[in-house]
Amino acid sequence: MSARTARRPRLRWRDPGAPGLWRNWAGNVTARPARTAAPATASEVAHAVREAVADGLKVKAAGTGHSFTAAAATDGVLIRPDRLTGILALDRAAGTVTVAAGTPLRALNAALARAGLSLTNMGDIMAQTVAGAVSTGTHGTGRASASIAAQITALELVTADGSLLRCSREENPDVFAAARVGLGALGVLTSVTFAVEPVFLLTAREEPMGLDRVLAEFEEHVAGNEHFEFYWFPHTSNCNTKRNNRSAGPAAPPGLLRGWLDDEVLSNGAFKVACSVGRAAPAAIPAIARVSSRALSARTYTDIPYKVFTSPRRVRFVEMEYAVPREAAPAALREVKAAVDRSPLRVSFPVEVRTAPADDIALSTASGRDSAYIAVHLYRGTPHQAYFGAVERIMVAHGGRPHWGKLHSRDAEYLAGVYPRFGEFTAVRDRLDPDRVFGNDYLRRVLGG
């Protein structure tokens, strides 16, 4: 028996609903890989990469598909992280947790809570895998913290030659500076080490507020709260604000009935109906927006972090998000409102605004500058090009940086102009993956050849 036939069998995964077909969460991206693999260990990831290279195939890893771009699409080998999960190490003295890269954020948050620990900050959904969330720059909102990637202290990835590379501020620091938001361009993440802290309580205060007031007081709200965000309802002047601050307690989570009414009935059930009606009859959207923007009343509750930061998202949509300099956010949002008001556009989803402090990650959307995020959404199946295009022109005029996992039309030439460390990232990529084993059409557009 030859060495070729004696090697271990290929690692495979198939979508039972559509054999060989991969589809993202929103349904706007599909791919048909030549084969798929479901490794359970870093060594199995390395084997899958070496095997792909030997067969002349590209390699991409895909998580739960919450990216709206084709960042994970491939016609080569698709690595699925379904078995690459779990807590690998917990160091209470150092305040760190090491987790396999395919672990869903939901599972990580629950495991940390059971251990009496927590991440400092997180985004508003937790369906993504750890690798998918950090690779695309997933973030929450915060005065002193926001992105998940900024909480990373070390990581491991399999590079194009099939070797396992460990990175931190002390070990391969140039790769560490790039790979914390690596877009899947540098290798396949196998584990991530996060800084964690003892679990704490957050008090959330949700309050309706007029748009003019929110924008006039924007810096005051950001400076005066650990975590501030708001949602503006197009076709109205109404917003819903959310302020999260640490609390001494006691815990006072939303009552079961109120939580179900707000998070399931209004935010998901009734909202889905409203979106469906709006898609079928766009002329009704402004009236629906006026009603829905008044439906959510003020509420205050206190709970552990992930139960305050995150909420269920059962209405499927497509999204575009841009990071602009924080001081530009009020002007940019006023311009978005003016563009919607003077156009025939009918927008059923609220616009989300969050903030983040500057960080030192090469391709983080907050790299080197305090940032504000303006995110626009439309119900899945609704034509989005006119709305997203109008908003994108405004964001670009303010030096905006698009979220790597959300829809946008920017290319490497534009991105090199808004990321001072863009060349640093591409240099690391050239060294680690000169043959573009981890490349695809999306990376070719945003990073260049």
Coordinates of C-alpha atoms in Angstrom, one line a residue:
M1 CA 0.0 0.0 0.0
S2 CA 1.4 3.4 -1.0
A3 CA 1.8 6.3 1.4
R4 CA -0.9 8.1 -0.6
T5 CA -3.5 5.4 -0.1
A6 CA -2.4 4.8 3.5
R7 CA -3.0 8.3 4.7
R8 CA -5.9 9.0 7.0
P9 CA -9.3 9.3 5.4
R10 CA -10.6 12.7 4.3
L11 CA -12.6 14.7 6.9
R12 CA -16.1 15.4 5.5
W13 CA -19.2 17.4 6.3
R14 CA -22.4 17.7 4.3
D15 CA -25.4 20.0 4.6
P16 CA -28.3 17.5 4.8
G17 CA -30.7 20.0 3.2
A18 CA -28.6 20.6 0.1
P19 CA -25.6 18.2 -0.3
G20 CA -22.5 20.0 -1.4
L21 CA -24.1 23.5 -1.1
W22 CA -23.1 26.0 1.5
R23 CA -25.4 29.0 2.2
N24 CA -24.9 31.9 4.6
W25 CA -27.5 32.9 7.3
A26 CA -29.1 35.6 5.2
G27 CA -29.3 33.4 2.2
N28 CA -27.6 36.0 -0.1
V29 CA -24.4 34.0 -0.6
T30 CA -24.0 30.4 -1.7
A31 CA -21.0 28.3 -2.6
R32 CA -20.4 24.7 -3.8
P33 CA -17.1 23.5 -2.5
A34 CA -15.3 20.6 -4.1
R35 CA -15.2 19.0 -0.7
T36 CA -15.7 19.8 2.9
A37 CA -13.9 18.8 6.1
A38 CA -14.9 18.8 9.8
P39 CA -11.7 18.6 11.8
A40 CA -11.9 18.2 15.6
T41 CA -8.3 19.2 16.4
A42 CA -5.6 21.6 15.2
S43 CA -3.6 18.7 13.8
E44 CA -6.7 17.6 11.8
V45 CA -7.0 21.2 10.5
A46 CA -3.4 21.1 9.4
H47 CA -3.9 17.8 7.7
A48 CA -6.9 19.1 5.8
V49 CA -4.9 22.2 4.7
R50 CA -1.9 20.1 3.5
E51 CA -4.2 17.7 1.7
A52 CA -5.9 20.6 -0.1
V53 CA -2.6 22.1 -1.1
A54 CA -1.5 18.8 -2.5
D55 CA -4.6 18.6 -4.6
G56 CA -4.3 22.2 -5.8
L57 CA -7.4 23.4 -4.0
K58 CA -8.1 26.7 -2.1
V59 CA -9.1 26.5 1.5
K60 CA -11.7 28.5 3.4
A61 CA -13.2 28.1 6.9
A62 CA -16.8 28.9 7.5
G63 CA -18.6 29.3 10.8
T64 CA -22.3 29.8 11.1
G65 CA -22.5 32.0 8.0
H66 CA -23.5 35.3 9.8
S67 CA -21.3 37.3 7.4
F68 CA -23.3 38.9 4.6
T69 CA -20.3 38.9 2.3
A70 CA -18.7 36.0 0.5
A71 CA -15.7 36.1 2.9
A72 CA -16.0 32.3 3.5
A73 CA -17.1 31.2 0.0
T74 CA -14.9 28.7 -1.9
D75 CA -15.0 26.2 -4.7
G76 CA -12.1 24.4 -3.0
V77 CA -12.1 22.9 0.4
L78 CA -14.5 24.3 3.0
I79 CA -13.5 23.7 6.6
R80 CA -16.5 23.4 8.9
P81 CA -15.7 24.0 12.7
D82 CA -18.6 22.0 14.0
R83 CA -16.3 19.6 15.9
L84 CA -13.6 22.2 16.7
T85 CA -15.3 23.4 19.9
G86 CA -14.9 23.7 23.7
I87 CA -12.9 25.3 26.4
L88 CA -9.3 24.3 26.1
A89 CA -7.8 26.1 29.2
L90 CA -9.0 28.4 31.9
D91 CA -6.4 30.3 33.9
R92 CA -8.0 32.3 36.7
A93 CA -4.8 33.7 37.9
A94 CA -3.9 35.1 34.5
G95 CA -7.6 36.0 33.8
T96 CA -7.7 34.2 30.5
V97 CA -9.7 31.5 28.7
T98 CA -8.5 29.5 25.7
V99 CA -11.3 28.2 23.5
A100 CA -11.4 26.2 20.3
A101 CA -12.1 28.4 17.3
G102 CA -15.3 26.8 16.2
T103 CA -17.0 27.3 19.6
P104 CA -20.2 29.3 19.3
L105 CA -20.2 32.5 21.3
R106 CA -23.4 31.3 22.9
A107 CA -21.6 28.3 24.3
L108 CA -18.6 30.3 25.4
N109 CA -20.7 32.9 27.2
A110 CA -22.6 30.1 29.1
A111 CA -19.5 28.3 30.0
L112 CA -17.8 31.4 31.3
A113 CA -20.9 32.3 33.4
R114 CA -20.9 28.9 35.0
A115 CA -17.3 29.5 35.9
G116 CA -18.1 32.9 37.4
L117 CA -16.3 34.7 34.5
S118 CA -17.2 37.0 31.6
L119 CA -15.9 38.8 28.6
T120 CA -15.7 42.5 29.1
N121 CA -17.8 43.3 26.1
M122 CA -19.5 41.6 23.2
G123 CA -21.9 42.2 20.2
D124 CA -25.6 41.9 20.3
I125 CA -25.9 38.4 18.9
M126 CA -24.1 35.3 19.9
A127 CA -24.8 32.8 17.2
Q128 CA -21.4 33.2 15.5
T129 CA -18.4 31.0 16.1
V130 CA -15.4 32.5 17.9
A131 CA -13.3 32.4 14.7
G132 CA -16.0 34.0 12.6
A133 CA -16.7 36.8 15.0
V134 CA -13.0 37.8 15.5
S135 CA -12.0 37.3 11.9
T136 CA -14.6 39.8 10.6
G137 CA -14.3 42.4 13.4
T138 CA -17.5 41.7 15.3
H139 CA -18.0 44.4 18.0
G140 CA -20.4 45.7 20.6
T141 CA -20.5 49.3 21.8
G142 CA -18.5 50.9 24.5
R143 CA -16.6 53.9 25.9
A144 CA -13.5 51.9 26.8
S145 CA -14.1 48.5 25.1
A146 CA -16.1 47.3 22.1
S147 CA -14.6 44.7 19.8
I148 CA -14.2 41.0 20.6
A149 CA -10.8 41.0 18.8
A150 CA -9.4 43.6 21.2
Q151 CA -9.9 41.2 24.1
I152 CA -7.7 38.5 22.5
T153 CA -4.3 37.9 24.2
A154 CA -3.1 35.0 22.0
L155 CA -4.3 32.8 19.1
E156 CA -3.2 29.8 17.0
L157 CA -3.7 29.4 13.3
V158 CA -2.7 26.8 10.7
T159 CA -0.8 28.5 7.9
A160 CA -0.6 27.7 4.2
D161 CA 2.2 25.2 4.7
G162 CA 0.2 23.2 7.2
S163 CA 2.2 24.4 10.3
L164 CA 0.6 25.6 13.5
L165 CA 1.6 29.2 14.4
R166 CA 1.1 30.7 17.9
C167 CA 0.8 34.4 18.2
S168 CA 0.7 37.0 21.0
R169 CA 2.2 40.3 21.8
E170 CA 5.4 38.5 22.7
E171 CA 5.4 35.7 20.1
N172 CA 5.1 36.6 16.4
P173 CA 3.7 40.0 17.3
D174 CA 3.5 41.1 13.7
V175 CA 1.1 38.3 12.9
F176 CA -0.8 38.9 16.1
A177 CA -1.4 42.5 15.1
A178 CA -2.9 41.3 11.9
A179 CA -4.6 38.0 12.7
R180 CA -6.9 39.3 15.4
V181 CA -9.0 40.6 12.5
G182 CA -7.6 38.4 9.8
L183 CA -10.5 37.9 7.4
G184 CA -9.5 34.3 7.0
A185 CA -6.7 35.5 4.8
L186 CA -3.7 34.4 6.9
G187 CA -4.7 30.9 7.8
V188 CA -7.3 28.9 9.7
L189 CA -7.8 29.8 13.3
T190 CA -7.8 26.8 15.6
S191 CA -7.8 28.5 19.1
V192 CA -8.2 31.9 20.6
T193 CA -7.2 33.1 24.1
F194 CA -9.4 35.9 25.6
A195 CA -8.9 38.1 28.6
V196 CA -11.8 37.5 31.0
E197 CA -12.8 38.9 34.3
P198 CA -15.0 37.9 37.2
V199 CA -18.6 38.0 36.2
F200 CA -20.4 41.3 36.9
L201 CA -23.8 42.9 36.7
L202 CA -25.0 45.4 34.1
T203 CA -28.0 47.6 34.5
A204 CA -29.6 48.4 31.1
R205 CA -31.8 51.4 30.7
E206 CA -33.8 51.5 27.5
E207 CA -35.6 54.7 26.8
P208 CA -37.4 56.3 23.7
M209 CA -35.9 59.6 22.7
G210 CA -36.2 62.1 19.8
L211 CA -33.5 62.0 17.2
D212 CA -32.6 65.6 17.5
R213 CA -31.9 65.3 21.2
V214 CA -29.9 62.1 20.8
L215 CA -27.6 63.7 18.2
A216 CA -27.3 66.9 20.1
E217 CA -26.3 65.0 23.3
F218 CA -24.4 62.2 21.5
E219 CA -21.0 62.9 23.0
E220 CA -22.5 63.4 26.4
H221 CA -24.2 60.0 26.2
V222 CA -21.1 58.3 25.0
A223 CA -18.9 59.8 27.7
G224 CA -21.4 59.4 30.4
N225 CA -22.1 55.7 29.9
E226 CA -19.9 52.6 29.7
H227 CA -22.0 51.3 26.8
F228 CA -24.3 53.5 24.7
E229 CA -26.2 52.8 21.6
F230 CA -29.4 53.8 19.9
Y231 CA -31.7 52.9 17.0
W232 CA -33.3 55.5 14.8
F233 CA -36.5 54.6 12.9
P234 CA -36.5 55.9 9.4
H235 CA -39.5 58.0 8.3
T236 CA -39.8 59.2 11.9
S237 CA -37.8 61.4 14.3
N238 CA -38.0 58.6 16.9
C239 CA -35.2 56.6 18.5
N240 CA -34.8 54.0 21.1
T241 CA -31.7 54.4 23.3
K242 CA -29.9 51.8 25.4
R243 CA -27.4 52.6 28.2
N244 CA -25.6 49.8 29.9
N245 CA -23.5 50.4 33.1
R246 CA -22.0 48.2 35.7
S247 CA -24.1 47.7 38.8
A248 CA -23.6 46.6 42.4
G249 CA -26.9 44.7 42.0
P250 CA -29.0 42.9 43.0
A251 CA -29.8 41.2 39.7
A252 CA -33.2 42.2 38.4
P253 CA -33.8 40.6 35.0
P254 CA -36.8 41.4 33.0
G255 CA -39.9 39.6 34.1
L256 CA -40.8 36.6 32.0
L257 CA -43.9 38.2 30.6
R258 CA -42.2 41.6 29.9
G259 CA -39.1 39.9 28.5
W260 CA -41.2 37.7 26.2
L261 CA -43.4 40.6 25.1
D262 CA -40.4 42.9 24.3
D263 CA -37.9 40.4 22.9
E264 CA -40.1 37.9 21.2
V265 CA -43.5 39.4 20.4
L266 CA -42.4 43.0 19.5
S267 CA -38.8 42.7 18.5
N268 CA -39.2 39.4 16.5
G269 CA -42.8 38.3 15.9
A270 CA -44.6 41.6 15.3
F271 CA -41.5 43.0 13.6
K272 CA -41.4 40.1 11.2
V273 CA -45.0 40.7 10.3
A274 CA -44.4 44.4 9.8
C275 CA -41.4 43.7 7.6
S276 CA -43.4 41.2 5.5
V277 CA -46.2 43.7 5.1
G278 CA -43.7 46.4 4.2
R279 CA -42.1 44.3 1.6
A280 CA -45.4 43.5 0.0
A281 CA -46.7 47.1 0.3
P282 CA -43.8 49.5 0.6
A283 CA -46.1 52.5 0.8
A284 CA -47.3 51.3 4.2
I285 CA -43.8 51.4 5.7
P286 CA -43.8 55.0 7.0
A287 CA -47.0 54.4 8.9
I288 CA -45.7 51.1 10.3
A289 CA -42.5 52.9 11.4
R290 CA -44.4 55.5 13.3
V291 CA -46.4 52.8 15.1
S292 CA -43.5 50.5 15.8
S293 CA -41.2 53.3 17.0
R294 CA -43.7 54.1 19.7
A295 CA -44.4 50.5 20.7
L296 CA -41.3 50.0 22.8
S297 CA -41.6 51.7 26.2
A298 CA -38.9 52.5 28.7
R299 CA -37.6 49.7 30.8
T300 CA -34.7 49.0 33.2
Y301 CA -33.2 45.7 34.2
T302 CA -30.0 44.2 35.7
D303 CA -28.3 41.0 34.8
I304 CA -25.0 39.3 33.9
P305 CA -23.3 40.8 30.8
Y306 CA -24.2 38.4 28.0
K307 CA -27.9 38.5 29.0
V308 CA -27.8 42.3 28.7
F309 CA -25.6 42.7 25.7
T310 CA -27.2 40.1 23.5
S311 CA -30.8 39.5 22.3
P312 CA -32.5 37.1 19.9
R313 CA -32.5 37.9 16.2
R314 CA -35.1 35.8 14.5
V315 CA -36.0 38.2 11.6
R316 CA -33.5 37.6 8.8
F317 CA -32.1 40.6 7.0
V318 CA -29.1 41.9 5.0
E319 CA -26.9 44.6 6.5
M320 CA -24.3 47.2 5.7
E321 CA -22.3 48.9 8.4
Y322 CA -19.6 51.6 8.3
A323 CA -17.3 52.9 11.0
V324 CA -16.7 56.6 10.8
P325 CA -14.7 58.9 13.1
R326 CA -16.8 59.2 16.2
E327 CA -17.1 63.0 16.0
A328 CA -18.6 62.6 12.5
A329 CA -21.5 60.3 13.5
P330 CA -24.1 63.0 14.2
A331 CA -23.5 64.7 10.9
A332 CA -23.4 61.4 9.0
L333 CA -26.7 60.2 10.4
R334 CA -28.4 63.6 9.7
E335 CA -27.2 63.1 6.1
V336 CA -28.7 59.6 6.0
K337 CA -32.0 60.9 7.3
A338 CA -32.0 63.7 4.7
A339 CA -31.3 61.2 1.9
V340 CA -34.1 58.9 3.0
D341 CA -36.6 61.8 3.5
R342 CA -36.0 63.2 0.0
S343 CA -36.0 59.9 -1.8
P344 CA -38.7 57.3 -2.7
L345 CA -36.9 54.8 -0.4
R346 CA -39.0 52.9 2.1
V347 CA -37.0 51.5 5.0
S348 CA -38.6 49.1 7.4
F349 CA -35.5 48.4 9.7
P350 CA -34.2 50.9 12.3
V351 CA -30.7 52.2 11.8
E352 CA -28.3 51.2 14.6
V353 CA -25.5 53.4 16.0
R354 CA -22.8 52.2 18.3
T355 CA -19.3 53.4 19.3
A356 CA -15.8 51.9 20.0
P357 CA -12.5 53.3 21.3
A358 CA -9.4 53.2 19.1
D359 CA -7.4 50.0 19.1
D360 CA -4.1 48.7 17.7
I361 CA -5.3 45.9 15.4
A362 CA -4.2 46.5 11.8
L363 CA -7.6 45.9 10.1
S364 CA -9.9 46.6 12.9
T365 CA -12.6 49.2 11.9
A366 CA -11.5 51.1 15.0
S367 CA -7.8 50.9 14.2
G368 CA -6.1 54.0 15.4
R369 CA -9.2 56.1 15.9
D370 CA -12.3 56.5 18.1
S371 CA -15.1 55.3 16.0
A372 CA -18.9 55.3 15.6
Y373 CA -20.7 52.6 13.7
I374 CA -23.8 53.3 11.6
A375 CA -25.5 50.1 10.5
V376 CA -28.4 49.9 8.0
H377 CA -30.5 46.8 7.4
L378 CA -33.3 45.6 5.1
Y379 CA -35.6 42.6 5.4
R380 CA -34.2 39.6 3.5
G381 CA -35.5 39.6 -0.1
T382 CA -36.0 43.3 -0.2
P383 CA -34.0 45.1 -2.9
H384 CA -31.2 46.8 -1.0
Q385 CA -28.9 48.4 -3.6
A386 CA -30.5 51.9 -3.8
Y387 CA -30.7 52.3 0.0
F388 CA -27.3 50.8 0.8
G389 CA -25.7 52.7 -2.1
A390 CA -27.0 56.0 -0.9
V391 CA -25.8 55.4 2.6
E392 CA -22.4 54.1 1.5
R393 CA -21.8 57.3 -0.5
I394 CA -22.3 59.3 2.7
M395 CA -20.1 57.0 4.8
V396 CA -17.3 57.1 2.2
A397 CA -17.4 60.9 2.2
H398 CA -16.6 60.7 6.0
G399 CA -13.7 58.3 5.5
G400 CA -15.8 55.4 6.5
R401 CA -14.5 51.8 6.9
P402 CA -16.9 49.0 6.0
H403 CA -17.5 46.1 8.3
W404 CA -15.6 43.2 6.8
G405 CA -18.6 40.8 7.2
K406 CA -21.3 43.1 5.9
L407 CA -22.3 44.3 2.5
H408 CA -20.2 47.0 0.8
S409 CA -18.7 47.8 -2.5
R410 CA -15.2 49.1 -1.5
D411 CA -12.0 47.7 -2.9
A412 CA -8.3 47.4 -1.9
E413 CA -7.4 50.8 -3.4
Y414 CA -10.0 52.6 -1.3
L415 CA -9.3 50.5 1.9
A416 CA -5.6 51.2 1.7
G417 CA -6.4 54.9 2.0
V418 CA -8.5 54.6 5.1
Y419 CA -6.4 52.0 7.0
P420 CA -3.0 53.4 7.8
R421 CA -1.7 49.8 8.6
F422 CA -3.2 48.2 5.5
G423 CA 0.2 47.6 4.0
E424 CA 1.4 46.0 7.2
F425 CA -1.4 43.5 6.9
T426 CA -0.8 42.7 3.3
A427 CA 2.9 42.2 4.0
V428 CA 2.1 39.6 6.6
R429 CA -0.3 37.9 4.2
D430 CA 2.4 37.9 1.4
R431 CA 4.8 36.1 3.8
L432 CA 2.3 33.6 5.2
D433 CA 0.3 32.8 2.1
P434 CA 2.2 33.9 -1.0
D435 CA 0.2 31.4 -3.2
R436 CA -3.2 32.6 -1.8
V437 CA -4.2 29.2 -0.5
F438 CA -6.8 31.0 1.6
G439 CA -7.9 33.4 -1.1
N440 CA -11.2 33.9 -2.8
D441 CA -12.9 36.5 -4.9
Y442 CA -13.9 38.7 -1.8
L443 CA -10.4 38.8 -0.5
R444 CA -9.1 39.6 -4.0
R445 CA -11.3 42.6 -4.1
V446 CA -10.7 44.0 -0.6
L447 CA -7.0 43.1 -0.2
G448 CA -5.8 43.0 -3.8
G449 CA -4.0 40.2 -5.6

